[in-house]
Amino acid sequence: MAPVEFTVTGGEGSPLDHVAVVTPSSSLVVITDPGGWAQVSQAAPVGSAVVPTRVRPLRFAVLDLRHFPSASGLPSIADVPGDLVAVHDTRSWDSSPVIGSLRGLGRPVVLFTAAHTWVSGLDPSTVLLGWSSPHVVIAVPRGRGEGRVEDVVWQFQELERRRVATYTALPSPQVVEDRPVTVVVALPGATEGIAGALRPGAEYEVWVRVGTHPAPLPGDLELRAVLCMNGRAVQSEPFVLPADGASPWVSFPVTTPYASVPWSGELVIYRGAVPVHVQQVVLPVGGGESRTRPRLRLSRTFADLVPLSSRTGSVLVLGERALVAAGREPHWVSLDSVSGLPPVSGLDPWYGKGFPAFCEDLAAFAVRGTALHGRLFGDGAMIPRGGVITVVGSTRVPWAHVYDLPFVEGPYRLCASVSRFGPFGAGGEVPPRCPEPDHSGNVLCPFGFWGFSSVLEQPEGPLAWQVSTAGRQVEVTLAVDPGLDRALTQRHVAELLSFLPPESISSAYVSPSDLSRALEDERSDVMHLVYDEGVLEAVEAEWPHRPLVVTTSPAANLVGEFVNRAGAAGVLCPEVVVDQGMTGWVSGMLLARLAGGMPAGEALRRTRWEMMSRGNVLGLAYALHANADLRLR
């Protein structure tokens, strides 16, 4: 096969950045980039890898030919997930027939090879990538034949010497735009909105519309707009967002206050019982201009909201009050003076308690939990058990310990479920509802707690439904504060290894000040951070793959930083300080269920029941700041 001529240009960035540009239009990329191979080869000799680039994430099926004596010993790559096939060449045998067959599978092949290696089978759908500092060399064959990367690098250097080289800029990364939600003020019966100040004590209409977006919806979406202006009753109107286009305008009549002050309120868009979009609305009474400020989004496009229709109720926390939706129109409740969890001490070496002490802990939780439920549902209404309850907004309320049965201090009756599922009980599979029909009187039943009877989710930002689509083993990065007890840390790692394969866990001692730098390039599915109370700080990273963060100390104040800044899919953490010795046991149970494919919300609920079987009520002190349906795979 004769050498081929090339059209050679240069570009800035890394070779893998340009791989993202030229694929999938090019079916073969020949590349000399040891650093790039180090990024994609974590799963070698055969496996999958996701590599972030400045253009888009690259999802590779990885095949290292150096680990096989001949082409006949190669495994099938057809079932290995990945948009591209990354292949490392070998000097032991001719790999060109293998490359040709891989190109026929319909996925671009990225061949990592030495600069001086002759590669046959080149054609105009091929690209060669080399490096001539500080530029990437991009070469496209003008015909069919063979070639070497070092030849195109030399050709580019000659063009640079003669000052006739051309350069290709990387495209700007695609920016996901938020679907707009527009608010307009109009006079009653008008067909156009008005600008400027509103008259005190006058009647107006507030129009609301969800706008268009390039991302199509899977179908027409039933939504509800709720307007909550200060000092006025909550108003609610259903509407339909069509699969293609904007929604119709929804109109709310309002009467402005008699005082000339900025009049504020909240506009909430609900999908079923879940508030998916919240923005503050300020109307200028007496002077100024109307303005809005986004407060929270659970979806940027509204295209991934269909599963939320199954939620049974929600609590939208806005400062010292909350908007509760449970099978009827949302209504306001007060959250001031809400107490936290009662203290729990005296756990034995197996992180549990005997039956009498366990009942005392459970009763103490129920006393505070029923008081909180009374604040939320003072009129006797309640959220049905057995479904998913969504809590949105920053809050210090331990929602898992809300208790929906009447309970007061003093003599109480034990539901038979306490004996069955508590310490030394018969145990078994936990039913979706309490099997005991009688809950009259002052009764203590674990199914009365939201954390035991329902699945709780407390998302902080745009929902993630799956961490990765790859079919490989779940990967966990374990970062441990070196200041913690080393013996307990080693036991923690040993407990994790009893639930997960050793090759799936990478661990290191990392001081809190070095944590951001250590995690910046990590691409594991789970970031497990083992740190003491008060030392964990927000990670200054941008994770394109949206991992789940699991911490062993309270991190509710960092959830927004992890999710909305670093890009995490969510955070799973305790709401009170948990003993270091217990954290390995709890984390192991959670991660084992997540790695087995269980949704995050159900994994936490079952872990709570397993902890209760030892007489430990602190499962109610853990919170999932993510979508309850989130899966690692």
mmCIF file of N, CA, C and O in Angstrom, residues 10-19 21 33 53-55 129-138 167-170:
data_model
loop_
_atom_site.group_PDB
_atom_site.id
_atom_site.type_symbol
_atom_site.label_atom_id
_atom_site.label_comp_id
_atom_site.label_asym_id
_atom_site.label_seq_id
_atom_site.Cartn_x
_atom_site.Cartn_y
_atom_site.Cartn_z
ATOM 1 N N GLY A 10 -3.487 22.935 12.104
ATOM 2 C CA GLY A 10 -3.177 22.879 13.529
ATOM 3 C C GLY A 10 -4.355 23.351 14.358
ATOM 4 O O GLY A 10 -5.304 23.948 13.838
ATOM 5 N N GLY A 11 -4.306 23.078 15.638
ATOM 6 C CA GLY A 11 -5.380 23.492 16.529
ATOM 7 C C GLY A 11 -4.885 23.579 17.955
ATOM 8 O O GLY A 11 -3.864 22.992 18.312
ATOM 9 N N GLU A 12 -5.616 24.330 18.781
ATOM 10 C CA GLU A 12 -5.288 24.453 20.187
ATOM 11 C C GLU A 12 -6.157 23.512 21.005
ATOM 12 O O GLU A 12 -7.243 23.131 20.587
ATOM 13 N N GLY A 13 -5.665 23.178 22.171
ATOM 14 C CA GLY A 13 -6.383 22.231 23.019
ATOM 15 C C GLY A 13 -5.605 20.942 23.141
ATOM 16 O O GLY A 13 -4.407 20.870 22.855
ATOM 17 N N SER A 14 -6.280 19.882 23.584
ATOM 18 C CA SER A 14 -5.656 18.564 23.702
ATOM 19 C C SER A 14 -6.074 17.694 22.527
ATOM 20 O O SER A 14 -7.086 17.964 21.869
ATOM 21 N N PRO A 15 -5.317 16.635 22.230
ATOM 22 C CA PRO A 15 -5.742 15.730 21.151
ATOM 23 C C PRO A 15 -7.136 15.164 21.346
ATOM 24 O O PRO A 15 -7.903 15.033 20.394
ATOM 25 N N LEU A 16 -7.516 14.834 22.607
ATOM 26 C CA LEU A 16 -8.845 14.278 22.830
ATOM 27 C C LEU A 16 -9.939 15.327 22.600
ATOM 28 O O LEU A 16 -11.060 14.976 22.237
ATOM 29 N N ASP A 17 -9.616 16.625 22.817
ATOM 30 C CA ASP A 17 -10.582 17.664 22.457
ATOM 31 C C ASP A 17 -10.919 17.584 20.984
ATOM 32 O O ASP A 17 -12.084 17.716 20.577
ATOM 33 N N HIS A 18 -9.899 17.343 20.143
ATOM 34 C CA HIS A 18 -10.120 17.291 18.700
ATOM 35 C C HIS A 18 -10.722 15.951 18.275
ATOM 36 O O HIS A 18 -11.391 15.881 17.241
ATOM 37 N N VAL A 19 -10.509 14.902 19.062
ATOM 38 C CA VAL A 19 -11.229 13.653 18.803
ATOM 39 C C VAL A 19 -12.733 13.899 18.928
ATOM 40 O O VAL A 19 -13.540 13.411 18.128
ATOM 41 N N VAL A 21 -14.218 16.582 18.254
ATOM 42 C CA VAL A 21 -14.659 17.392 17.122
ATOM 43 C C VAL A 21 -14.824 16.551 15.864
ATOM 44 O O VAL A 21 -15.827 16.650 15.154
ATOM 45 N N ASP A 33 -0.881 9.951 21.740
ATOM 46 C CA ASP A 33 -1.190 10.768 22.918
ATOM 47 C C ASP A 33 -1.151 9.883 24.161
ATOM 48 O O ASP A 33 -2.184 9.382 24.609
ATOM 49 N N THR A 53 -14.101 16.296 27.917
ATOM 50 C CA THR A 53 -13.288 17.183 27.084
ATOM 51 C C THR A 53 -13.949 18.551 27.046
ATOM 52 O O THR A 53 -15.067 18.730 27.530
ATOM 53 N N ARG A 54 -13.267 19.508 26.429
ATOM 54 C CA ARG A 54 -13.798 20.864 26.342
ATOM 55 C C ARG A 54 -14.992 20.936 25.397
ATOM 56 O O ARG A 54 -15.728 21.920 25.400
ATOM 57 N N VAL A 55 -15.173 19.915 24.561
ATOM 58 C CA VAL A 55 -16.258 19.922 23.584
ATOM 59 C C VAL A 55 -17.453 19.133 24.085
ATOM 60 O O VAL A 55 -18.582 19.615 24.121
ATOM 61 N N LEU A 129 -3.908 12.509 14.310
ATOM 62 C CA LEU A 129 -3.682 13.564 15.296
ATOM 63 C C LEU A 129 -2.312 13.379 15.934
ATOM 64 O O LEU A 129 -1.986 12.302 16.447
ATOM 65 N N GLY A 130 -1.486 14.415 15.862
ATOM 66 C CA GLY A 130 -0.178 14.410 16.506
ATOM 67 C C GLY A 130 0.005 15.651 17.346
ATOM 68 O O GLY A 130 -0.943 16.412 17.592
ATOM 69 N N TRP A 131 1.233 15.888 17.771
ATOM 70 C CA TRP A 131 1.509 17.008 18.660
ATOM 71 C C TRP A 131 2.794 17.704 18.237
ATOM 72 O O TRP A 131 3.845 17.095 18.110
ATOM 73 N N SER A 132 2.669 19.002 17.958
ATOM 74 C CA SER A 132 3.817 19.860 17.677
ATOM 75 C C SER A 132 3.644 21.098 18.543
ATOM 76 O O SER A 132 2.909 22.008 18.193
ATOM 77 N N SER A 133 4.267 21.065 19.702
ATOM 78 C CA SER A 133 4.034 22.073 20.736
ATOM 79 C C SER A 133 4.091 23.491 20.160
ATOM 80 O O SER A 133 5.009 23.832 19.413
ATOM 81 N N PRO A 134 3.066 24.318 20.485
ATOM 82 C CA PRO A 134 1.953 24.078 21.409
ATOM 83 C C PRO A 134 0.664 23.682 20.698
ATOM 84 O O PRO A 134 -0.409 23.911 21.226
ATOM 85 N N HIS A 135 0.750 23.122 19.496
ATOM 86 C CA HIS A 135 -0.433 22.861 18.699
ATOM 87 C C HIS A 135 -0.662 21.362 18.506
ATOM 88 O O HIS A 135 0.278 20.564 18.520
ATOM 89 N N VAL A 136 -1.942 21.010 18.335
ATOM 90 C CA VAL A 136 -2.308 19.675 17.885
ATOM 91 C C VAL A 136 -2.280 19.680 16.363
ATOM 92 O O VAL A 136 -2.780 20.617 15.726
ATOM 93 N N VAL A 137 -1.677 18.652 15.766
ATOM 94 C CA VAL A 137 -1.613 18.514 14.316
ATOM 95 C C VAL A 137 -2.791 17.668 13.852
ATOM 96 O O VAL A 137 -3.008 16.559 14.361
ATOM 97 N N ILE A 138 -3.561 18.193 12.898
ATOM 98 C CA ILE A 138 -4.757 17.516 12.409
ATOM 99 C C ILE A 138 -4.552 17.257 10.919
ATOM 100 O O ILE A 138 -4.429 18.206 10.132
ATOM 101 N N TYR A 167 -4.993 27.134 11.016
ATOM 102 C CA TYR A 167 -5.344 26.660 12.343
ATOM 103 C C TYR A 167 -6.859 26.540 12.460
ATOM 104 O O TYR A 167 -7.613 27.341 11.905
ATOM 105 N N THR A 168 -7.286 25.514 13.208
ATOM 106 C CA THR A 168 -8.705 25.222 13.411
ATOM 107 C C THR A 168 -9.049 25.446 14.880
ATOM 108 O O THR A 168 -8.410 24.849 15.760
ATOM 109 N N ALA A 169 -10.027 26.282 15.143
ATOM 110 C CA ALA A 169 -10.433 26.558 16.528
ATOM 111 C C ALA A 169 -11.434 25.518 17.000
ATOM 112 O O ALA A 169 -12.244 25.008 16.217
ATOM 113 N N LEU A 170 -11.384 25.205 18.288
ATOM 114 C CA LEU A 170 -12.376 24.302 18.863
ATOM 115 C C LEU A 170 -13.726 25.001 18.929
ATOM 116 O O LEU A 170 -13.799 26.199 19.223
#
